Amino acid sequence: MNPLSAVTSAIPIHRFDVERVRTDFPALQQKVHGKPLVYLDNAATTQKPSCVIEALEHYYYLDNANVHRGVHELSERATDAFEGARETIRAFLGAASVKEIIYTSGATESINLVAYCWAHKNIRSGDEILITEMEHHSNIVPWQLFCQQTGAVLKVAPINDDGELMLEEYEKLLTPKTRLVGMVYVSNALGTINPVKQMIRLAHDAGAVTLVDAAQAAPHIAIDVKDLDCDFLAMSSHKIYGPTGMGVLFGKQALLEEMPPFQAGGDMIEYVSFDKTTFNKLPYKFEAGTPHIAGAIGFEAALKYVQELGLGVISAHERGILQYATQRILDIPGVRIIGTAALKCGVLSFVLEGAHPSDIGTIMNYHGVAIRTGHHCAMPVMQHFGVAGTARASFGLYNNRGDVDAFIGALAKTKEMLE
Ligand code: 7TS
């Protein structure tokens, strides 16, 4: 099964003009250390197109007001924009209702919300939570803390030396005690695309609830939560060309209805007295306090931008760039790619014999090339491959072959310097 089949079949006929697309991103037009910026740290965060920056500006210049509480013009405009953004996000994810779209500060908070609200109500001592060896720390540590607090047991499905999930082992680890399965859709450290649809089906067969960490998948793969049939899905805005501090949790309505609130305060209540407080309806029950209004508006602008280009053509373009970079990097002696899964997107992680990743990153920076080095908040992946860290080039929709050439050129010079 190819998880990309859904997007490739949806490829619109128009061509993807990367050179035109690059002009939409002001930050890409600058020089760093006298060299044109080559931005290859997209898995950490993406640059923002002008339409996103303008949407934020528009809100703060003209519409700034609090939402859901004012009867005045600005508050109505802000509320309409904020709730309109929720509808755009709903459509982007293919969710049935806006009640299933909870605003959060990002994927991390979305996962923690599931741990605090769903897991604490539904998982007991001795029950099991299954995750994979390639999770980001934000889908490991909340479960470790939860298990420490409750006596639940954390199980880990292993990966092979290509950085692919060992599906048979995963299946064996699903038992009648498994209550929740947390799975990363695309690994930020390896680029591996997991067969999440199949993993979800297997988890459901075992009676478990599923949580997909789609932080890295959303910018590259069209997501349809109904088709995946996931119970929860976490996503960050800033990884898909939107503002930081913004994200969503998708949750199936029936599960969300049964969950207690997350944080408590304004907006999440229906009625408050010192005797009894009742809670607001979905999705507001999970959204205490003044939200990141501008963040939602910018997030919407980013999703519309991506949708206009088409995720099908974006992912086809990025696949070409990743393939080209993978071929070219292997020309450099001493390079070992970490993460050679058959299905990959977005990420090229590597180590260079005799060179510390952070030295590579530091020297590349002087060539105007931005990459990330270190453990990428996926230390267990580093432990699997016996490395302290890697250097990672991660690609976005605006990267072109020229970026790859500059990256490879800078890497070759870096290698010479470090020898
Ligand atoms: N899940 C995955 C797979 C991620 O890659 C990240 C961030 C997160 C969750 C957390 O997202 P946040 O928006 O809540 O912070 N990954 C990275 C990275 O690879 N480099 O910097 C952050």
GROMACS .gro file of C-alpha atoms and ligand atoms in nm:
model
  441
    1MET     CA    1   0.000   0.000   0.000
    2ASN     CA    2   0.140   0.338  -0.095
    3PRO     CA    3   0.031   0.619   0.137
    4LEU     CA    4   0.114   0.866  -0.137
    5SER     CA    5  -0.135   0.713  -0.380
    6ALA     CA    6  -0.411   0.937  -0.246
    7VAL     CA    7  -0.211   1.249  -0.323
    8THR     CA    8  -0.063   1.139  -0.655
    9SER     CA    9  -0.406   1.051  -0.790
   10ALA     CA   10  -0.519   1.402  -0.698
   11ILE     CA   11  -0.239   1.580  -0.887
   12PRO     CA   12  -0.392   1.876  -1.068
   13ILE     CA   13  -0.284   1.934  -1.425
   14HIS     CA   14  -0.111   2.268  -1.367
   15ARG     CA   15   0.268   2.270  -1.343
   16PHE     CA   16   0.447   2.353  -1.023
   17ASP     CA   17   0.662   2.658  -1.090
   18VAL     CA   18   0.911   2.656  -0.804
   19GLU     CA   19   1.087   2.974  -0.920
   20ARG     CA   20   0.761   3.168  -0.907
   21VAL     CA   21   0.667   3.010  -0.574
   22ARG     CA   22   0.999   3.123  -0.422
   23THR     CA   23   0.907   3.486  -0.484
   24ASP     CA   24   0.613   3.441  -0.244
   25PHE     CA   25   0.857   3.399   0.046
   26PRO     CA   26   1.029   3.725   0.148
   27ALA     CA   27   1.274   3.555   0.385
   28LEU     CA   28   1.419   3.350   0.100
   29GLN     CA   29   1.530   3.665  -0.081
   30GLN     CA   30   1.809   3.748   0.165
   31LYS     CA   31   2.178   3.676   0.186
   32VAL     CA   32   2.344   3.511   0.484
   33HIS     CA   33   2.718   3.561   0.528
   34GLY     CA   34   2.720   3.716   0.183
   35LYS     CA   35   2.565   3.409   0.018
   36PRO     CA   36   2.206   3.363  -0.098
   37LEU     CA   37   2.015   3.191   0.180
   38VAL     CA   38   1.960   2.819   0.122
   39TYR     CA   39   1.696   2.727   0.375
   40LEU     CA   40   1.695   2.355   0.445
   41ASP     CA   41   1.558   2.348   0.800
   42ASN     CA   42   1.194   2.309   0.710
   43ALA     CA   43   1.128   2.022   0.948
   44ALA     CA   44   1.212   2.261   1.234
   45THR     CA   45   0.996   2.537   1.093
   46THR     CA   46   0.903   2.668   0.749
   47GLN     CA   47   0.932   3.018   0.606
   48LYS     CA   48   0.609   3.214   0.562
   49PRO     CA   49   0.461   3.332   0.233
   50SER     CA   50   0.357   3.697   0.199
   51CYS     CA   51  -0.012   3.601   0.213
   52VAL     CA   52   0.036   3.463   0.566
   53ILE     CA   53   0.229   3.770   0.682
   54GLU     CA   54  -0.037   3.994   0.525
   55ALA     CA   55  -0.319   3.803   0.694
   56LEU     CA   56  -0.149   3.856   1.031
   57GLU     CA   57  -0.093   4.222   0.951
   58HIS     CA   58  -0.449   4.272   0.839
   59TYR     CA   59  -0.581   4.129   1.163
   60TYR     CA   60  -0.355   4.340   1.384
   61TYR     CA   61  -0.394   4.657   1.175
   62LEU     CA   62  -0.771   4.647   1.144
   63ASP     CA   63  -0.963   4.366   1.312
   64ASN     CA   64  -0.786   4.318   1.644
   65ALA     CA   65  -1.042   4.233   1.914
   66ASN     CA   66  -1.120   3.945   2.143
   67VAL     CA   67  -1.340   3.667   2.009
   68HIS     CA   68  -1.675   3.522   2.121
   69ARG     CA   69  -1.748   3.802   2.365
   70GLY     CA   70  -1.795   4.140   2.202
   71VAL     CA   71  -2.100   4.274   2.023
   72HIS     CA   72  -1.896   4.541   1.850
   73GLU     CA   73  -1.784   4.537   1.488
   74LEU     CA   74  -1.420   4.445   1.548
   75SER     CA   75  -1.505   4.158   1.778
   76GLU     CA   76  -1.749   4.025   1.521
   77ARG     CA   77  -1.486   4.046   1.249
   78ALA     CA   78  -1.227   3.876   1.467
   79THR     CA   79  -1.473   3.602   1.566
   80ASP     CA   80  -1.578   3.543   1.205
   81ALA     CA   81  -1.216   3.517   1.093
   82PHE     CA   82  -1.122   3.291   1.384
   83GLU     CA   83  -1.415   3.055   1.329
   84GLY     CA   84  -1.377   3.073   0.950
   85ALA     CA   85  -1.022   2.949   0.995
   86ARG     CA   86  -1.151   2.652   1.193
   87GLU     CA   87  -1.377   2.561   0.901
   88THR     CA   88  -1.081   2.581   0.659
   89ILE     CA   89  -0.879   2.352   0.887
   90ARG     CA   90  -1.174   2.112   0.912
   91ALA     CA   91  -1.197   2.091   0.535
   92PHE     CA   92  -0.819   2.056   0.499
   93LEU     CA   93  -0.822   1.752   0.730
   94GLY     CA   94  -1.150   1.610   0.600
   95ALA     CA   95  -1.308   1.613   0.948
   96ALA     CA   96  -1.685   1.574   0.978
   97SER     CA   97  -1.746   1.881   1.194
   98VAL     CA   98  -1.572   2.189   1.333
   99LYS     CA   99  -1.657   2.043   1.673
  100GLU     CA  100  -1.372   1.801   1.605
  101ILE     CA  101  -1.112   2.076   1.552
  102ILE     CA  102  -0.955   2.198   1.876
  103TYR     CA  103  -0.713   2.489   1.859
  104THR     CA  104  -0.390   2.427   2.047
  105SER     CA  105  -0.044   2.583   2.054
  106GLY     CA  106   0.091   2.306   1.832
  107ALA     CA  107   0.139   1.932   1.794
  108THR     CA  108   0.304   1.907   2.136
  109GLU     CA  109   0.008   2.057   2.317
  110SER     CA  110  -0.232   1.847   2.109
  111ILE     CA  111  -0.062   1.527   2.222
  112ASN     CA  112  -0.050   1.643   2.584
  113LEU     CA  113  -0.422   1.719   2.565
  114VAL     CA  114  -0.491   1.358   2.469
  115ALA     CA  115  -0.268   1.238   2.754
  116TYR     CA  116  -0.434   1.462   3.015
  117CYS     CA  117  -0.793   1.434   2.907
  118TRP     CA  118  -0.850   1.108   2.724
  119ALA     CA  119  -0.581   0.885   2.875
  120HIS     CA  120  -0.635   0.985   3.237
  121LYS     CA  121  -1.000   0.892   3.203
  122ASN     CA  122  -0.957   0.573   3.005
  123ILE     CA  123  -0.623   0.411   3.090
  124ARG     CA  124  -0.551   0.233   3.416
  125SER     CA  125  -0.255   0.066   3.587
  126GLY     CA  126  -0.144  -0.238   3.388
  127ASP     CA  127  -0.297  -0.112   3.063
  128GLU     CA  128  -0.060  -0.062   2.772
  129ILE     CA  129   0.027   0.229   2.545
  130LEU     CA  130   0.209   0.147   2.224
  131ILE     CA  131   0.429   0.394   2.036
  132THR     CA  132   0.704   0.351   1.777
  133GLU     CA  133   1.078   0.378   1.816
  134MET     CA  134   1.083   0.673   1.573
  135GLU     CA  135   0.859   0.911   1.769
  136HIS     CA  136   0.954   1.271   1.836
  137HIS     CA  137   1.004   1.332   2.210
  138SER     CA  138   0.667   1.505   2.216
  139ASN     CA  139   0.501   1.170   2.149
  140ILE     CA  140   0.723   0.982   2.397
  141VAL     CA  141   0.763   1.192   2.710
  142PRO     CA  142   0.391   1.266   2.772
  143TRP     CA  143   0.334   0.890   2.773
  144GLN     CA  144   0.631   0.822   2.999
  145LEU     CA  145   0.500   1.075   3.249
  146PHE     CA  146   0.153   0.930   3.220
  147CYS     CA  147   0.282   0.578   3.283
  148GLN     CA  148   0.484   0.695   3.586
  149GLN     CA  149   0.174   0.856   3.730
  150THR     CA  150  -0.069   0.573   3.663
  151GLY     CA  151   0.121   0.245   3.644
  152ALA     CA  152   0.032   0.199   3.277
  153VAL     CA  153   0.301   0.034   3.064
  154LEU     CA  154   0.472   0.194   2.764
  155LYS     CA  155   0.560  -0.044   2.479
  156VAL     CA  156   0.772   0.046   2.180
  157ALA     CA  157   0.741  -0.100   1.829
  158PRO     CA  158   1.093  -0.130   1.682
  159ILE     CA  159   1.235  -0.001   1.354
  160ASN     CA  160   1.477  -0.173   1.119
  161ASP     CA  161   1.812  -0.037   1.003
  162ASP     CA  162   1.651   0.146   0.712
  163GLY     CA  163   1.443   0.335   0.966
  164GLU     CA  164   1.117   0.158   0.874
  165LEU     CA  165   0.866   0.036   1.127
  166MET     CA  166   0.880  -0.344   1.173
  167LEU     CA  167   0.514  -0.400   1.107
  168GLU     CA  168   0.505  -0.762   1.222
  169GLU     CA  169   0.659  -0.664   1.555
  170TYR     CA  170   0.410  -0.381   1.581
  171GLU     CA  171   0.127  -0.625   1.526
  172LYS     CA  172   0.265  -0.861   1.792
  173LEU     CA  173   0.282  -0.577   2.044
  174LEU     CA  174  -0.089  -0.503   2.003
  175THR     CA  175  -0.263  -0.695   2.280
  176PRO     CA  176  -0.604  -0.681   2.448
  177LYS     CA  177  -0.433  -0.457   2.706
  178THR     CA  178  -0.337  -0.194   2.446
  179ARG     CA  179  -0.555   0.109   2.508
  180LEU     CA  180  -0.380   0.369   2.295
  181VAL     CA  181  -0.142   0.364   1.999
  182GLY     CA  182   0.060   0.678   1.926
  183MET     CA  183   0.224   0.688   1.585
  184VAL     CA  184   0.423   0.942   1.393
  185TYR     CA  185   0.304   0.974   1.032
  186VAL     CA  186   0.637   1.107   0.900
  187SER     CA  187   0.953   1.087   1.111
  188ASN     CA  188   1.131   1.420   1.156
  189ALA     CA  189   1.467   1.249   1.207
  190LEU     CA  190   1.447   0.993   0.924
  191GLY     CA  191   1.182   1.110   0.680
  192THR     CA  192   1.015   0.768   0.695
  193ILE     CA  193   0.647   0.766   0.595
  194ASN     CA  194   0.467   0.518   0.815
  195PRO     CA  195   0.178   0.305   0.687
  196VAL     CA  196  -0.052   0.476   0.933
  197LYS     CA  197  -0.376   0.368   0.772
  198GLN     CA  198  -0.279   0.004   0.811
  199MET     CA  199  -0.142   0.068   1.162
  200ILE     CA  200  -0.470   0.232   1.262
  201ARG     CA  201  -0.674  -0.060   1.128
  202LEU     CA  202  -0.461  -0.308   1.320
  203ALA     CA  203  -0.484  -0.099   1.637
  204HIS     CA  204  -0.861  -0.078   1.604
  205ASP     CA  205  -0.881  -0.455   1.552
  206ALA     CA  206  -0.705  -0.485   1.888
  207GLY     CA  207  -0.955  -0.244   2.045
  208ALA     CA  208  -0.711   0.047   2.087
  209VAL     CA  209  -0.763   0.417   2.026
  210THR     CA  210  -0.519   0.584   1.784
  211LEU     CA  211  -0.329   0.912   1.788
  212VAL     CA  212  -0.143   1.024   1.476
  213ASP     CA  213   0.137   1.279   1.507
  214ALA     CA  214   0.104   1.451   1.171
  215ALA     CA  215   0.338   1.743   1.247
  216GLN     CA  216   0.576   1.645   0.966
  217ALA     CA  217   0.324   1.476   0.737
  218ALA     CA  218   0.081   1.765   0.691
  219PRO     CA  219   0.314   1.981   0.475
  220HIS     CA  220   0.386   1.691   0.238
  221ILE     CA  221   0.094   1.446   0.228
  222ALA     CA  222  -0.278   1.513   0.185
  223ILE     CA  223  -0.451   1.403   0.505
  224ASP     CA  224  -0.807   1.278   0.529
  225VAL     CA  225  -0.893   1.187   0.886
  226LYS     CA  226  -1.207   1.003   0.774
  227ASP     CA  227  -1.012   0.788   0.532
  228LEU     CA  228  -0.736   0.722   0.789
  229ASP     CA  229  -1.003   0.659   1.053
  230CYS     CA  230  -0.767   0.793   1.323
  231ASP     CA  231  -0.925   0.884   1.656
  232PHE     CA  232  -0.691   1.177   1.724
  233LEU     CA  233  -0.448   1.367   1.502
  234ALA     CA  234  -0.200   1.636   1.605
  235MET     CA  235  -0.068   1.909   1.377
  236SER     CA  236   0.137   2.231   1.397
  237SER     CA  237   0.078   2.542   1.187
  238HIS     CA  238   0.440   2.655   1.167
  239LYS     CA  239   0.554   2.342   0.986
  240ILE     CA  240   0.309   2.412   0.705
  241TYR     CA  241   0.401   2.776   0.636
  242GLY     CA  242   0.178   2.922   0.909
  243PRO     CA  243   0.261   3.107   1.233
  244THR     CA  244   0.428   2.951   1.537
  245GLY     CA  245   0.241   2.885   1.861
  246MET     CA  246  -0.058   2.750   1.673
  247GLY     CA  247  -0.187   2.405   1.591
  248VAL     CA  248  -0.483   2.177   1.616
  249LEU     CA  249  -0.596   1.854   1.767
  250PHE     CA  250  -0.847   1.661   1.559
  251GLY     CA  251  -1.052   1.423   1.769
  252LYS     CA  252  -1.356   1.214   1.687
  253GLN     CA  253  -1.657   1.390   1.831
  254ALA     CA  254  -1.779   1.094   2.035
  255LEU     CA  255  -1.443   1.071   2.214
  256LEU     CA  256  -1.414   1.447   2.270
  257GLU     CA  257  -1.766   1.463   2.414
  258GLU     CA  258  -1.673   1.211   2.683
  259MET     CA  259  -1.345   1.379   2.778
  260PRO     CA  260  -1.307   1.618   3.071
  261PRO     CA  261  -1.178   1.971   2.992
  262PHE     CA  262  -0.806   2.038   2.953
  263GLN     CA  263  -0.723   2.377   3.102
  264ALA     CA  264  -0.983   2.572   3.296
  265GLY     CA  265  -1.077   2.938   3.268
  266GLY     CA  266  -1.271   3.170   3.044
  267ASP     CA  267  -1.445   3.053   2.726
  268MET     CA  268  -1.447   2.683   2.820
  269ILE     CA  269  -1.744   2.722   3.056
  270GLU     CA  270  -2.119   2.734   3.008
  271TYR     CA  271  -2.216   2.844   3.359
  272VAL     CA  272  -2.009   2.916   3.669
  273SER     CA  273  -2.117   2.943   4.030
  274PHE     CA  274  -1.933   2.851   4.349
  275ASP     CA  275  -2.159   2.548   4.378
  276LYS     CA  276  -2.132   2.409   4.030
  277THR     CA  277  -1.969   2.486   3.696
  278THR     CA  278  -2.079   2.342   3.365
  279PHE     CA  279  -1.868   2.333   3.056
  280ASN     CA  280  -1.903   2.480   2.711
  281LYS     CA  281  -1.987   2.266   2.408
  282LEU     CA  282  -1.729   2.138   2.161
  283PRO     CA  283  -1.482   2.258   2.057
  284TYR     CA  284  -1.473   2.540   2.315
  285LYS     CA  285  -1.466   2.302   2.612
  286PHE     CA  286  -1.095   2.252   2.534
  287GLU     CA  287  -1.008   2.615   2.460
  288ALA     CA  288  -0.964   2.806   2.785
  289GLY     CA  289  -0.861   3.171   2.778
  290THR     CA  290  -0.807   3.413   2.495
  291PRO     CA  291  -0.681   3.205   2.205
  292HIS     CA  292  -0.411   3.276   1.948
  293ILE     CA  293  -0.654   3.459   1.719
  294ALA     CA  294  -0.392   3.588   1.477
  295GLY     CA  295  -0.236   3.241   1.475
  296ALA     CA  296  -0.560   3.084   1.355
  297ILE     CA  297  -0.599   3.348   1.084
  298GLY     CA  298  -0.240   3.301   0.965
  299PHE     CA  299  -0.279   2.923   0.978
  300GLU     CA  300  -0.583   2.948   0.753
  301ALA     CA  301  -0.393   3.167   0.504
  302ALA     CA  302  -0.113   2.908   0.496
  303LEU     CA  303  -0.350   2.617   0.434
  304LYS     CA  304  -0.526   2.808   0.157
  305TYR     CA  305  -0.188   2.883   0.002
  306VAL     CA  306  -0.089   2.516   0.010
  307GLN     CA  307  -0.429   2.408  -0.121
  308GLU     CA  308  -0.408   2.654  -0.408
  309LEU     CA  309  -0.073   2.511  -0.517
  310GLY     CA  310  -0.206   2.159  -0.456
  311LEU     CA  311  -0.052   1.907  -0.217
  312GLY     CA  312  -0.029   1.660  -0.505
  313VAL     CA  313   0.209   1.877  -0.708
  314ILE     CA  314   0.392   1.993  -0.395
  315SER     CA  315   0.468   1.639  -0.286
  316ALA     CA  316   0.568   1.533  -0.640
  317HIS     CA  317   0.806   1.830  -0.658
  318GLU     CA  318   0.952   1.759  -0.314
  319ARG     CA  319   0.998   1.393  -0.399
  320GLY     CA  320   1.207   1.496  -0.698
  321ILE     CA  321   1.420   1.727  -0.481
  322LEU     CA  322   1.473   1.460  -0.215
  323GLN     CA  323   1.572   1.204  -0.479
  324TYR     CA  324   1.815   1.447  -0.640
  325ALA     CA  325   1.970   1.539  -0.303
  326THR     CA  326   1.997   1.171  -0.206
  327GLN     CA  327   2.179   1.085  -0.529
  328ARG     CA  328   2.415   1.381  -0.505
  329ILE     CA  329   2.508   1.337  -0.139
  330LEU     CA  330   2.622   0.982  -0.205
  331ASP     CA  331   2.893   1.125  -0.433
  332ILE     CA  332   3.062   1.262  -0.122
  333PRO     CA  333   3.285   0.993   0.028
  334GLY     CA  334   3.228   0.921   0.397
  335VAL     CA  335   2.859   1.018   0.398
  336ARG     CA  336   2.619   0.775   0.562
  337ILE     CA  337   2.249   0.846   0.522
  338ILE     CA  338   2.050   0.780   0.837
  339GLY     CA  339   1.705   0.678   0.722
  340THR     CA  340   1.682   0.488   0.396
  341ALA     CA  341   1.319   0.379   0.406
  342ALA     CA  342   1.151   0.290   0.076
  343LEU     CA  343   0.887   0.553   0.146
  344LYS     CA  344   1.033   0.882   0.258
  345CYS     CA  345   0.958   1.248   0.237
  346GLY     CA  346   1.102   1.579   0.338
  347VAL     CA  347   1.415   1.476   0.523
  348LEU     CA  348   1.775   1.384   0.442
  349SER     CA  349   1.960   1.296   0.764
  350PHE     CA  350   2.324   1.201   0.746
  351VAL     CA  351   2.654   1.167   0.924
  352LEU     CA  352   2.996   1.235   0.776
  353GLU     CA  353   3.289   1.019   0.877
  354GLY     CA  354   3.522   1.201   1.114
  355ALA     CA  355   3.303   1.511   1.145
  356HIS     CA  356   3.079   1.617   1.428
  357PRO     CA  357   2.732   1.712   1.304
  358SER     CA  358   2.737   2.046   1.485
  359ASP     CA  359   3.068   2.139   1.315
  360ILE     CA  360   2.906   2.057   0.980
  361GLY     CA  361   2.609   2.280   1.059
  362THR     CA  362   2.827   2.566   1.181
  363ILE     CA  363   3.049   2.567   0.873
  364MET     CA  364   2.755   2.523   0.634
  365ASN     CA  365   2.601   2.833   0.791
  366TYR     CA  366   2.899   3.036   0.666
  367HIS     CA  367   2.805   2.921   0.316
  368GLY     CA  368   2.452   3.052   0.368
  369VAL     CA  369   2.311   2.700   0.409
  370ALA     CA  370   2.071   2.646   0.700
  371ILE     CA  371   2.048   2.286   0.818
  372ARG     CA  372   1.977   2.141   1.159
  373THR     CA  373   2.216   1.922   1.354
  374GLY     CA  374   2.176   1.716   1.669
  375HIS     CA  375   1.932   1.457   1.792
  376HIS     CA  376   1.625   1.631   1.645
  377CYS     CA  377   1.423   1.554   1.960
  378ALA     CA  378   1.429   1.189   1.859
  379MET     CA  379   1.707   1.052   2.082
  380PRO     CA  380   1.585   0.690   2.063
  381VAL     CA  381   1.633   0.707   1.683
  382MET     CA  382   1.992   0.823   1.739
  383GLN     CA  383   2.042   0.538   1.988
  384HIS     CA  384   1.913   0.289   1.731
  385PHE     CA  385   2.169   0.403   1.474
  386GLY     CA  386   2.451   0.438   1.728
  387VAL     CA  387   2.507   0.808   1.662
  388ALA     CA  388   2.493   1.108   1.895
  389GLY     CA  389   2.325   1.315   1.630
  390THR     CA  390   2.297   1.374   1.258
  391ALA     CA  391   2.308   1.664   1.017
  392ARG     CA  392   1.967   1.708   0.858
  393ALA     CA  393   1.859   1.883   0.543
  394SER     CA  394   1.482   1.906   0.531
  395PHE     CA  395   1.291   2.027   0.229
  396GLY     CA  396   0.990   2.246   0.172
  397LEU     CA  397   0.785   2.334  -0.132
  398TYR     CA  398   1.017   2.624  -0.228
  399ASN     CA  399   1.341   2.428  -0.240
  400ASN     CA  400   1.485   2.377  -0.585
  401ARG     CA  401   1.776   2.196  -0.746
  402GLY     CA  402   1.988   2.507  -0.702
  403ASP     CA  403   1.942   2.473  -0.325
  404VAL     CA  404   2.056   2.112  -0.344
  405ASP     CA  405   2.359   2.207  -0.554
  406ALA     CA  406   2.453   2.482  -0.305
  407PHE     CA  407   2.405   2.239  -0.016
  408ILE     CA  408   2.622   1.970  -0.177
  409GLY     CA  409   2.887   2.226  -0.273
  410ALA     CA  410   2.898   2.362   0.083
  411LEU     CA  411   2.911   2.011   0.224
  412ALA     CA  412   3.207   1.918   0.002
  413LYS     CA  413   3.393   2.233   0.116
  414THR     CA  414   3.301   2.161   0.479
  415LYS     CA  415   3.443   1.812   0.446
  416GLU     CA  416   3.769   1.950   0.307
  417MET     CA  417   3.795   2.193   0.597
  418LEU     CA  418   3.734   1.925   0.857
  419GLU     CA  419   3.981   1.676   0.711
  4207TS     N1  420   0.613   1.574   1.617
  4207TS     C1  421   0.705   1.572   1.520
  4207TS     C2  422   0.714   1.454   1.430
  4207TS     C3  423   0.792   1.681   1.504
  4207TS     O1  424   0.882   1.678   1.408
  4207TS     C4  425   0.780   1.791   1.592
  4207TS     C5  426   0.875   1.907   1.585
  4207TS     C6  427   0.680   1.788   1.690
  4207TS     C7  428   0.599   1.678   1.699
  4207TS     C8  429   0.656   1.902   1.781
  4207TS     O2  430   0.600   2.008   1.713
  4207TS     P1  431   0.571   2.148   1.785
  4207TS     O3  432   0.524   2.235   1.675
  4207TS     O4  433   0.471   2.123   1.889
  4207TS     O5  434   0.703   2.192   1.841
  4207TS     N2  435   0.998   1.880   1.522
  4207TS     C9  436   1.107   1.961   1.516
  4207TS    C10  437   1.219   1.929   1.440
  4207TS     O6  438   1.232   1.829   1.372
  4207TS     N3  439   1.310   2.027   1.457
  4207TS     O7  440   1.258   2.119   1.540
  4207TS    C11  441   1.132   2.079   1.578
   0.00000   0.00000   0.00000
